[in-house]
Short mmCIF file of C-alpha atoms in Angstrom, two decimals:
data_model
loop_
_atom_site.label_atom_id
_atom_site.label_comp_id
_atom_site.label_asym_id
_atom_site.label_seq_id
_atom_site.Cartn_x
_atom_site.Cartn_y
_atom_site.Cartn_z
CA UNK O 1 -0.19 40.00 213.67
CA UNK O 2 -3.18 37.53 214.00
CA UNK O 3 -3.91 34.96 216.23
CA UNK O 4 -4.88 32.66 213.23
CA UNK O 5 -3.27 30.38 211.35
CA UNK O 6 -3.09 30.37 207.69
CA UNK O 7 -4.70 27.41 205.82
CA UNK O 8 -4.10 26.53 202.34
CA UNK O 9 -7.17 26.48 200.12
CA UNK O 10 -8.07 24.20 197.55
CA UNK O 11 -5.95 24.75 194.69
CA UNK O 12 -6.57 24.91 190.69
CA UNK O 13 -4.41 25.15 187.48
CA UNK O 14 -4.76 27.44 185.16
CA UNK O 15 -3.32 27.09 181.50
CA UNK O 16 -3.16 30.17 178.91
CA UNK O 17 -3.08 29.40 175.08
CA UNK O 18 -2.53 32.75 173.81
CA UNK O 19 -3.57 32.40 169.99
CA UNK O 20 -7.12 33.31 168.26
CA UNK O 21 -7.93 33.36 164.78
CA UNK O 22 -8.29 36.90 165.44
CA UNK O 23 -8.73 39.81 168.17
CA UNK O 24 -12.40 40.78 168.79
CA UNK O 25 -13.21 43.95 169.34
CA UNK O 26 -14.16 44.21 172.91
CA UNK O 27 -11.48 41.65 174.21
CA UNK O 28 -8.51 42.70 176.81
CA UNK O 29 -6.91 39.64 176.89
CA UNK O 30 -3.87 38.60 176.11
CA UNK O 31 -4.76 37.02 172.93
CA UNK O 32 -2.84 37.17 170.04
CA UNK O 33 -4.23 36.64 166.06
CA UNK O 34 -2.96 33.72 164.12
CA UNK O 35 -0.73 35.60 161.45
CA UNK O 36 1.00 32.01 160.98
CA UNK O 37 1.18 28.18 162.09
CA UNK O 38 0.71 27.76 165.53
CA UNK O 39 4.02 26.64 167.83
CA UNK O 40 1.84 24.24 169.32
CA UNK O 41 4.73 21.54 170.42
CA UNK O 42 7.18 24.01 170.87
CA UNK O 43 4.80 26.07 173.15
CA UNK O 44 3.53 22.87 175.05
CA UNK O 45 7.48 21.91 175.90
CA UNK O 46 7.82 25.47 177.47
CA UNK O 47 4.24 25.23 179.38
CA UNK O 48 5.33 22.00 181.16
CA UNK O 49 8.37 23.36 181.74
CA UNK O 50 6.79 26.31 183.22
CA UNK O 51 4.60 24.08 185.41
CA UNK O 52 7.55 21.74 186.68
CA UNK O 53 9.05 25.38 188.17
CA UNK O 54 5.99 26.17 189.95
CA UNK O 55 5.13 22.68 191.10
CA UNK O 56 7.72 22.87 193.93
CA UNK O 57 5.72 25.95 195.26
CA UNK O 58 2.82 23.29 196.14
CA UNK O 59 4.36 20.45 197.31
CA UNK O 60 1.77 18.07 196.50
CA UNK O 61 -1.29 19.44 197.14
CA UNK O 62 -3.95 18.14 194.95
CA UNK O 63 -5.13 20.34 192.15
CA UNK O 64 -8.82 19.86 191.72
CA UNK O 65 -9.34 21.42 188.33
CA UNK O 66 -7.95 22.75 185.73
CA UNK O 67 -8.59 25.32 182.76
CA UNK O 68 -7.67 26.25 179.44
CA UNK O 69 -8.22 29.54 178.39
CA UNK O 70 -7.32 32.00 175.86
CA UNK O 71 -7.34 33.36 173.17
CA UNK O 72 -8.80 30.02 171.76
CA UNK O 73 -7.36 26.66 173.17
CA UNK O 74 -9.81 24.85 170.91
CA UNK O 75 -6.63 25.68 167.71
CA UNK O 76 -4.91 23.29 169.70
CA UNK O 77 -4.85 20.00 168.10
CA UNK O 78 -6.32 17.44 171.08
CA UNK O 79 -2.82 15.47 170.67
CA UNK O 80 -1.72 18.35 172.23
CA UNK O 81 -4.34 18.78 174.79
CA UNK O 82 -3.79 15.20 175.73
CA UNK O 83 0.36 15.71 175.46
CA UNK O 84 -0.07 18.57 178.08
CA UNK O 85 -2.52 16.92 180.35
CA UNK O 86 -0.36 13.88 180.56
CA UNK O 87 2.45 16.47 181.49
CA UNK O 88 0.39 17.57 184.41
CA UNK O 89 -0.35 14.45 185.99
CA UNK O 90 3.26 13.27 185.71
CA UNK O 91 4.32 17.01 187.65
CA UNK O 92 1.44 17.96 189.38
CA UNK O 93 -1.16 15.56 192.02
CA UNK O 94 -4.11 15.73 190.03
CA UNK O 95 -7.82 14.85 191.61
CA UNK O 96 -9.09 11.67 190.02
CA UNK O 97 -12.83 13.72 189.15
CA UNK O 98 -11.13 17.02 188.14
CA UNK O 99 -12.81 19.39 186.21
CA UNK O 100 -11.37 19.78 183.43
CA UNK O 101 -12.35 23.01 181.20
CA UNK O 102 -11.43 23.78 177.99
CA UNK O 103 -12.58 27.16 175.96
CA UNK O 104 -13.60 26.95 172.69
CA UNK O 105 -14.79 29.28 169.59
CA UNK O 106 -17.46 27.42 167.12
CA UNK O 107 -15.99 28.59 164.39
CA UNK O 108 -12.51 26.19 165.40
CA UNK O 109 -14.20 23.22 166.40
CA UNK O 110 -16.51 20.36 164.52
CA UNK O 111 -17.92 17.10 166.51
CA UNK O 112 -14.55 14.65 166.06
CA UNK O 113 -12.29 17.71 167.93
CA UNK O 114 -14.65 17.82 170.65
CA UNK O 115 -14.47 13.88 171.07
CA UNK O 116 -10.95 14.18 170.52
CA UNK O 117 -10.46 16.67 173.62
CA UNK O 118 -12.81 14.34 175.71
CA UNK O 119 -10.47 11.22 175.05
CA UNK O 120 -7.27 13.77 175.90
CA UNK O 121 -9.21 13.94 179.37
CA UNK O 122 -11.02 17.07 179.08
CA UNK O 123 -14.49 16.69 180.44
CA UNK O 124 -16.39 20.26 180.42
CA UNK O 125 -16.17 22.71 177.34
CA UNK O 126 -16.82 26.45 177.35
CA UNK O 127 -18.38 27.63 173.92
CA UNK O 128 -17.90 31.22 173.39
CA UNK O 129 -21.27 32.06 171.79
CA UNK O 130 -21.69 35.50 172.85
CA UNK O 131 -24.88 36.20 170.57
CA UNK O 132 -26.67 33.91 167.80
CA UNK O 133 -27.40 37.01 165.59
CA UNK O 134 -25.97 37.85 162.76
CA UNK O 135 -25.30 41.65 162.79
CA UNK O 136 -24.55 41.15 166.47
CA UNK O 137 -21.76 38.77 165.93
CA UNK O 138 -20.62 40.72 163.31
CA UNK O 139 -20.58 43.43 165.37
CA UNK O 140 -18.82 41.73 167.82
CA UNK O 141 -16.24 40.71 165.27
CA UNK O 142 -16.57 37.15 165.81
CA UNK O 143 -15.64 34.81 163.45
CA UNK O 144 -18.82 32.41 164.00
CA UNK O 145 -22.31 32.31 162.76
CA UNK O 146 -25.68 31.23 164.64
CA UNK O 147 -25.62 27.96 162.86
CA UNK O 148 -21.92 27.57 164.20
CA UNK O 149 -23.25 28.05 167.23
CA UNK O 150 -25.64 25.81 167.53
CA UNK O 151 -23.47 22.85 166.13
CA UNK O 152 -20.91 23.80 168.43
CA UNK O 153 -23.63 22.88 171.37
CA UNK O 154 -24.88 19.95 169.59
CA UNK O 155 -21.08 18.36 169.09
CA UNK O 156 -21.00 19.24 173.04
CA UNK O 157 -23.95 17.05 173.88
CA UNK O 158 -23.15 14.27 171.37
CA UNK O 159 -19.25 14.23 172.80
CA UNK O 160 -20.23 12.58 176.43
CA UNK O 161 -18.74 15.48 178.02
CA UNK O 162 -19.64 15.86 182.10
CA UNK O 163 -20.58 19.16 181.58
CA UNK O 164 -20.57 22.48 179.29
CA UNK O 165 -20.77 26.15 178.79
CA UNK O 166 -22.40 28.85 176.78
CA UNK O 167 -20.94 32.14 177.25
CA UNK O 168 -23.52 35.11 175.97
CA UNK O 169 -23.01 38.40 176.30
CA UNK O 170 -26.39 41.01 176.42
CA UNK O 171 -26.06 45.14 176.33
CA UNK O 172 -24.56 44.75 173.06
CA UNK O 173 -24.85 47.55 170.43
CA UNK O 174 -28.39 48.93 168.98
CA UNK O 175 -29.28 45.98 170.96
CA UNK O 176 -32.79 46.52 172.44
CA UNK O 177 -34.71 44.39 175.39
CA UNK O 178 -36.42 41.99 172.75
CA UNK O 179 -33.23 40.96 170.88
CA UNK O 180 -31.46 40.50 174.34
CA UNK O 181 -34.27 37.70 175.38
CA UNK O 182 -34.40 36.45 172.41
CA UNK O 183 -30.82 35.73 171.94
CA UNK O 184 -30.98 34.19 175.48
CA UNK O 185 -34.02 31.88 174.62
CA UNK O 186 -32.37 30.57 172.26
CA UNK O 187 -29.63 29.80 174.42
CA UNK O 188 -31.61 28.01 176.41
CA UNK O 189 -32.68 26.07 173.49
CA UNK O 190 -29.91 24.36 173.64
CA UNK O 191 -29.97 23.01 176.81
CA UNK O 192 -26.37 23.77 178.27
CA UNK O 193 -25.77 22.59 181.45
CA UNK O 194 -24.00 25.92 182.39
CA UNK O 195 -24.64 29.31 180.72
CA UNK O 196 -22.27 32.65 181.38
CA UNK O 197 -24.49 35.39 181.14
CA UNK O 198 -23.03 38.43 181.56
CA UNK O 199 -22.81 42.41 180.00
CA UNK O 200 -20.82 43.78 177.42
CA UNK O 201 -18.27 46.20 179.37
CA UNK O 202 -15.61 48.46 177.26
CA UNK O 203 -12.36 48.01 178.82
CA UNK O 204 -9.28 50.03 178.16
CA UNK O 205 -6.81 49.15 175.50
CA UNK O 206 -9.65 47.71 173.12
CA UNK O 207 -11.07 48.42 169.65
CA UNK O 208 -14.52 49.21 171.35
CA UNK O 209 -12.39 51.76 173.81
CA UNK O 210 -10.66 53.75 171.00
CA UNK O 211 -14.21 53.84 168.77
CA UNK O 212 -16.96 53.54 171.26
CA UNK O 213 -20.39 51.79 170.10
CA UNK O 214 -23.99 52.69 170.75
CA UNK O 215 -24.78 50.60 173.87
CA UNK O 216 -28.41 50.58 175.36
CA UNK O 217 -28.96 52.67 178.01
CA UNK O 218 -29.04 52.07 181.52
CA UNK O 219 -32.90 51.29 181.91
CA UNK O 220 -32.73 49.05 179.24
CA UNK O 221 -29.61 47.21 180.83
CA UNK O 222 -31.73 46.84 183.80
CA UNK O 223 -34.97 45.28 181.85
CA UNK O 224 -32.95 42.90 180.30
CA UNK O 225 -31.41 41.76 183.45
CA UNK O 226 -34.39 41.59 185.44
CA UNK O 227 -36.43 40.14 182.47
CA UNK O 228 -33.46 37.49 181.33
CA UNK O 229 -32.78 36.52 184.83
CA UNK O 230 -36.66 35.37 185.06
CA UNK O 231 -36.66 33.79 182.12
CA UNK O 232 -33.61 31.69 183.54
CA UNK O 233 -35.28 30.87 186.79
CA UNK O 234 -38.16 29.97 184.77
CA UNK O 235 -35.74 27.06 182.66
CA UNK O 236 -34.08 25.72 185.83
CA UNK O 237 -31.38 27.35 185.69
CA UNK O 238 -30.01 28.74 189.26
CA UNK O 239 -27.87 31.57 189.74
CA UNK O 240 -24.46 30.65 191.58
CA UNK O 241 -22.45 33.94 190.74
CA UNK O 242 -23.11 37.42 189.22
CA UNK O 243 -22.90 36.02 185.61
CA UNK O 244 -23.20 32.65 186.37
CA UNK O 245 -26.21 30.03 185.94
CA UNK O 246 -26.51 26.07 186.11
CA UNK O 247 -29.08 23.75 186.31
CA UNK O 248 -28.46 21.66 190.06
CA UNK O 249 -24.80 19.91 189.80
CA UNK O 250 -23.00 21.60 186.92
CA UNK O 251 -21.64 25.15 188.69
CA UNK O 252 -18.19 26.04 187.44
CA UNK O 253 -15.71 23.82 190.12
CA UNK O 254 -13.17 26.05 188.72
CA UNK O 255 -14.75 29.38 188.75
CA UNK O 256 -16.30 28.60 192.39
CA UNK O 257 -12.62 27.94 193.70
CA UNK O 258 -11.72 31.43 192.59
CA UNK O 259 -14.49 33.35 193.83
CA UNK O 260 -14.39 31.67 197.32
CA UNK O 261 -10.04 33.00 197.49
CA UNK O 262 -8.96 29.82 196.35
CA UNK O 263 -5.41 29.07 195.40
CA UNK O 264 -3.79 28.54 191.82
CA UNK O 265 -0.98 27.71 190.16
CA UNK O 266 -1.08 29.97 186.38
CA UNK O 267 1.15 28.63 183.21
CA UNK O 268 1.23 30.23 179.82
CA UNK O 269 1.84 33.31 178.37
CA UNK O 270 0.73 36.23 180.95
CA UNK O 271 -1.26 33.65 183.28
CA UNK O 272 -1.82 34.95 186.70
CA UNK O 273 -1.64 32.73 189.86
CA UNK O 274 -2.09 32.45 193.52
CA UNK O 275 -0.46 30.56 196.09
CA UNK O 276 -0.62 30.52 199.61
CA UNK O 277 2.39 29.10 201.94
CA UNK O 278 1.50 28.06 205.18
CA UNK O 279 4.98 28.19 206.32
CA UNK O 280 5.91 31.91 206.15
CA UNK O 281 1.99 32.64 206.56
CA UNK O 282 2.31 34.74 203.44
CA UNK O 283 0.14 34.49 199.86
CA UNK O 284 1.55 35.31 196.54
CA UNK O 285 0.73 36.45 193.82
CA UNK O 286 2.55 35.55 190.42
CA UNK O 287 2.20 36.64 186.55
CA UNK O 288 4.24 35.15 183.73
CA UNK O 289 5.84 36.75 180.79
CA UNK O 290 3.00 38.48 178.54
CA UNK O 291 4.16 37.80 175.01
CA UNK O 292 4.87 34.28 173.23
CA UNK O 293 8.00 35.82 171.63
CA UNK O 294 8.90 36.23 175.38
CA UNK O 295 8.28 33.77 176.94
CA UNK O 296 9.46 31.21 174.71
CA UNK O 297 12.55 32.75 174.79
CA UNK O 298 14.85 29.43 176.86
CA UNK O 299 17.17 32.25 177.72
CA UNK O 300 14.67 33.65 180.25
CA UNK O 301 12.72 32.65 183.19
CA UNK O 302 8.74 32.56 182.65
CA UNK O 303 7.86 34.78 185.92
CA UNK O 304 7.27 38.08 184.61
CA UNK O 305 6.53 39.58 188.77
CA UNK O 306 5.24 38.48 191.79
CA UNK O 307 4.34 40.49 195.23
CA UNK O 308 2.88 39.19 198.36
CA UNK O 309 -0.57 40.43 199.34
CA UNK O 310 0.10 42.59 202.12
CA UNK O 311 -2.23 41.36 205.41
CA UNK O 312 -4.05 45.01 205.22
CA UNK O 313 -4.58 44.13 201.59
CA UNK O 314 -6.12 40.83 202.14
CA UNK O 315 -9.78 41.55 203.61
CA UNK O 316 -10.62 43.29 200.10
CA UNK O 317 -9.16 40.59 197.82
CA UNK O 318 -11.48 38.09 200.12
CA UNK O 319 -14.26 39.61 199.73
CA UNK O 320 -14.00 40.82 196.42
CA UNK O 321 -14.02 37.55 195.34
CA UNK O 322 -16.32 36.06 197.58
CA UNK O 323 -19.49 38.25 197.70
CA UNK O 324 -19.36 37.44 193.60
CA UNK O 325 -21.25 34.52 194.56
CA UNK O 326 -24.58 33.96 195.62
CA UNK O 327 -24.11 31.31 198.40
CA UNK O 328 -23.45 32.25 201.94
CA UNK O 329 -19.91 32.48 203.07
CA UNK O 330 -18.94 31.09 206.22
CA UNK O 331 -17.23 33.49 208.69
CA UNK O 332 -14.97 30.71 209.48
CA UNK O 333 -13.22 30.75 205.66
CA UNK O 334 -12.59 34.54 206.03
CA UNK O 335 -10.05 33.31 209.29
CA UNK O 336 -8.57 30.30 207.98
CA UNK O 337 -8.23 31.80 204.03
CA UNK O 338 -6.76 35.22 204.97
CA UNK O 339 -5.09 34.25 208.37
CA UNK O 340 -6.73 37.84 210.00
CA UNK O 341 -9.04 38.41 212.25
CA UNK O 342 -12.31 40.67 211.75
CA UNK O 343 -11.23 42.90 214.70
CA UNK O 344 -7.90 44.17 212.50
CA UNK O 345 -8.30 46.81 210.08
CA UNK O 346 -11.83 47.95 211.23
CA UNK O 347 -13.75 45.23 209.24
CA UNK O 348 -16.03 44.03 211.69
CA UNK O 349 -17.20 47.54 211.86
CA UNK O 350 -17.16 47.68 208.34
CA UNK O 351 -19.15 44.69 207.93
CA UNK O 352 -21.71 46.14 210.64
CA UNK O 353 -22.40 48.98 208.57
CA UNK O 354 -23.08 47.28 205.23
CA UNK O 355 -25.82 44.92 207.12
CA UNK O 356 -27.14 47.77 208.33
CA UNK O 357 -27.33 49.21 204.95
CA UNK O 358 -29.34 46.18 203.39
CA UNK O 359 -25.97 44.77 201.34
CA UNK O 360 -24.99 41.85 203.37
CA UNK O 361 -27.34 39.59 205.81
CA UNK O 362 -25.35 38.03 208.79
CA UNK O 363 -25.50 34.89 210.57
CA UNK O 364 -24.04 33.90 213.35
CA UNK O 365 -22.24 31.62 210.70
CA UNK O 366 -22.11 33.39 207.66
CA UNK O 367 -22.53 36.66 205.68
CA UNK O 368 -24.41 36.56 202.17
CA UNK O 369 -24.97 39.28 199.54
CA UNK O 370 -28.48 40.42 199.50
CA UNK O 371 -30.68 41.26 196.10
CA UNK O 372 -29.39 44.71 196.90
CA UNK O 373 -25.67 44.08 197.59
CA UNK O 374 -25.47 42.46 193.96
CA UNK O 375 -26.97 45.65 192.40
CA UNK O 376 -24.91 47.74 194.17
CA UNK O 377 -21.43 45.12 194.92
CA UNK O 378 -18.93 48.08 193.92
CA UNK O 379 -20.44 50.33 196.77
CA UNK O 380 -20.69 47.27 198.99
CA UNK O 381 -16.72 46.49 198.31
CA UNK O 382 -16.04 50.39 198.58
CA UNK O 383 -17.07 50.42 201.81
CA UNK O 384 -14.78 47.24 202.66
CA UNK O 385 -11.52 49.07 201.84
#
């Protein structure tokens, strides 16, 4: 056992709205296509209800952001966005300047819904872009066109949001080096605040994993990140996190609190969550019911499992998180976040090596991911195990 106490991290809320117009392709998660009017009231009663359960497992600890993902929150009328952020405030302590994120798809969304979700209290969107060609999207089986698109980021501008997104994905099929930059230029055209930039990956349980595209190969991949990344730099646009860029202010609150092990409460259909208790020194982990059928079924309870993260378990999960991100991380979070020290379970050791190696630099203060760690951060967390 340690000599450290466990703190409590800041702590976020997480809310799942499981419908989409329809599945894409490449997506594993739980999102479901719209084969019929949405529950939207119906599933808002059970989401607050949901929340009102887990709010006694914080006390009241602030929650200094929120987000809606999906699936597609933006099919949610913003009378219900601002019926279930109303909810949260009257169960949960909510920051005065929390972020507030909600995900949307341009093809659900024209400029009076996004004003409508500001004046329901959300104040940063995430567009789901992913490419602003045609045989790309259509590849990609999105419902949305590059005119779509490009409103969508206009109506985000013009709504007096604090912030928003682009998400845009690059290694897509047949897709060579020059379509990759120029779907990012464009991008950058239209001067988001934030941009998600990351690779198309093929995950189990997909379309794309029972029929396989033509992706580029791996030299190509690595022009295109190079090359993109430069042109980023090159727009003012800093990299924070693997896939994520900003210009100076507008990084992801959310996002960052997960990355640096941060606690959060998860409502919805198959919504994950964290939460540490300082009491019993222990940190959970829960996930709700998967399906809507389920878990809008009042006959049973929304917790689908939960485990706590066994202390030997705990020095991966930090770091696995952490070295995502580009800033340093103090040696001090790493005590008070997993209540270990580095002398248990070999780490300082293991830490040690992976300096030595190039991966990490050290501090007296901190560790931080080299150029070479983030090419190579599977080996890097391999060696952490």
């Amino acid at each position: 056992m340690s000599d450290f106490s466990l703190e409590a991290p800041p702590l976020s809320l997480y809310i799942h709205i499981p419908w989409c117009v329809q599945k894409c392709p490449y997506c594993d998660f739980n999102s479901h296509g719209q084969k019929q009017k949405l529950p939207e009231a119906e599933y808002i009663s059970h989401l607050l209800d949901d929340l009102a359960t887990d709010a006694l497992l914080v006390d009241d600890r602030q929650v200094v952001s929120i987000f809606f993902g999906g699936g597609t929150p933006s099919l949610f009328s913003p009378d219900g966005i601002h019926r279930i952020l109303d909810g949260v405030r009257a169960r949960v302590n909510l920051a005065p300047d929390a972020e507030i994120t909600l995900e949307a798809n341009p093809g659900t969304v024209e400029s009076e819904k996004f004003i409508g979700f500001r004046q329901a209290g959300v104040n940063r969107i995430s567009i789901g872009v992913q490419s602003f060609q045609a045989d790309k999207l259509q590849a990609l089986g999105r419902i949305h066109d590059s005119a779509q698109a490009r409103n969508a980021a206009g109506f985000a501008h013009q709504a007096g949001l604090r912030s928003f997104n682009l998400d845009l994905m690059h290694g897509l099929p047949d897709q060579g080096l020059d379509d990759a930059l120029s779907d990012l230029q464009t991008a950058i055209a239209q001067k988001p605040p934030h941009l998600s930039w990351y690779q198309l990956t093929i995950e189990p349980n997909t379309q794309f994993a029972s029929k396989p595209p033509q992706l580029p190969e791996d030299d190509i991949l690595w022009d295109i990140q190079q090359q993109g990344h430069a042109l980023l730099e090159a727009a003012g646009y800093q990299q924070y996190e693997i896939s994520g860029y900003s210009l100076a202010g507008h990084q992801c609150q959310h996002n960052l609190n997960y990355w640096r092990f941060g606690d959060y409460l998860g409502i919805g259909c198959g919504a994950h969550g964290k939460i540490t208790d300082t009491r019993t020194g222990s940190i959970q982990r829960r996930v709700k019911i998967k399906h809507p059928k389920g878990y809008m079924d009042i006959t049973r309870p929304y917790l689908d499992k939960q485990n706590l993260v066994d202390e030997e378990d705990r020095p991966f999960e930090f770091f696995m998180n952490r070295l995502r991100l580009v800033e340093p991380c103090p040696k001090q979070d790493y005590d008070r976040f997993t209540g270990l020290a580095l002398s248990q379970f070999s780490l300082a050791d293991k830490l040690a090596r992976a300096v030595d190696m190039g991966l990490l630099a050290e501090t007296s203060q901190s560790w931080q991911v080299t150029d070479q760690g983030r090419r190579y951060l599977n080996s890097l967390l391999e060696m952490l195990v």
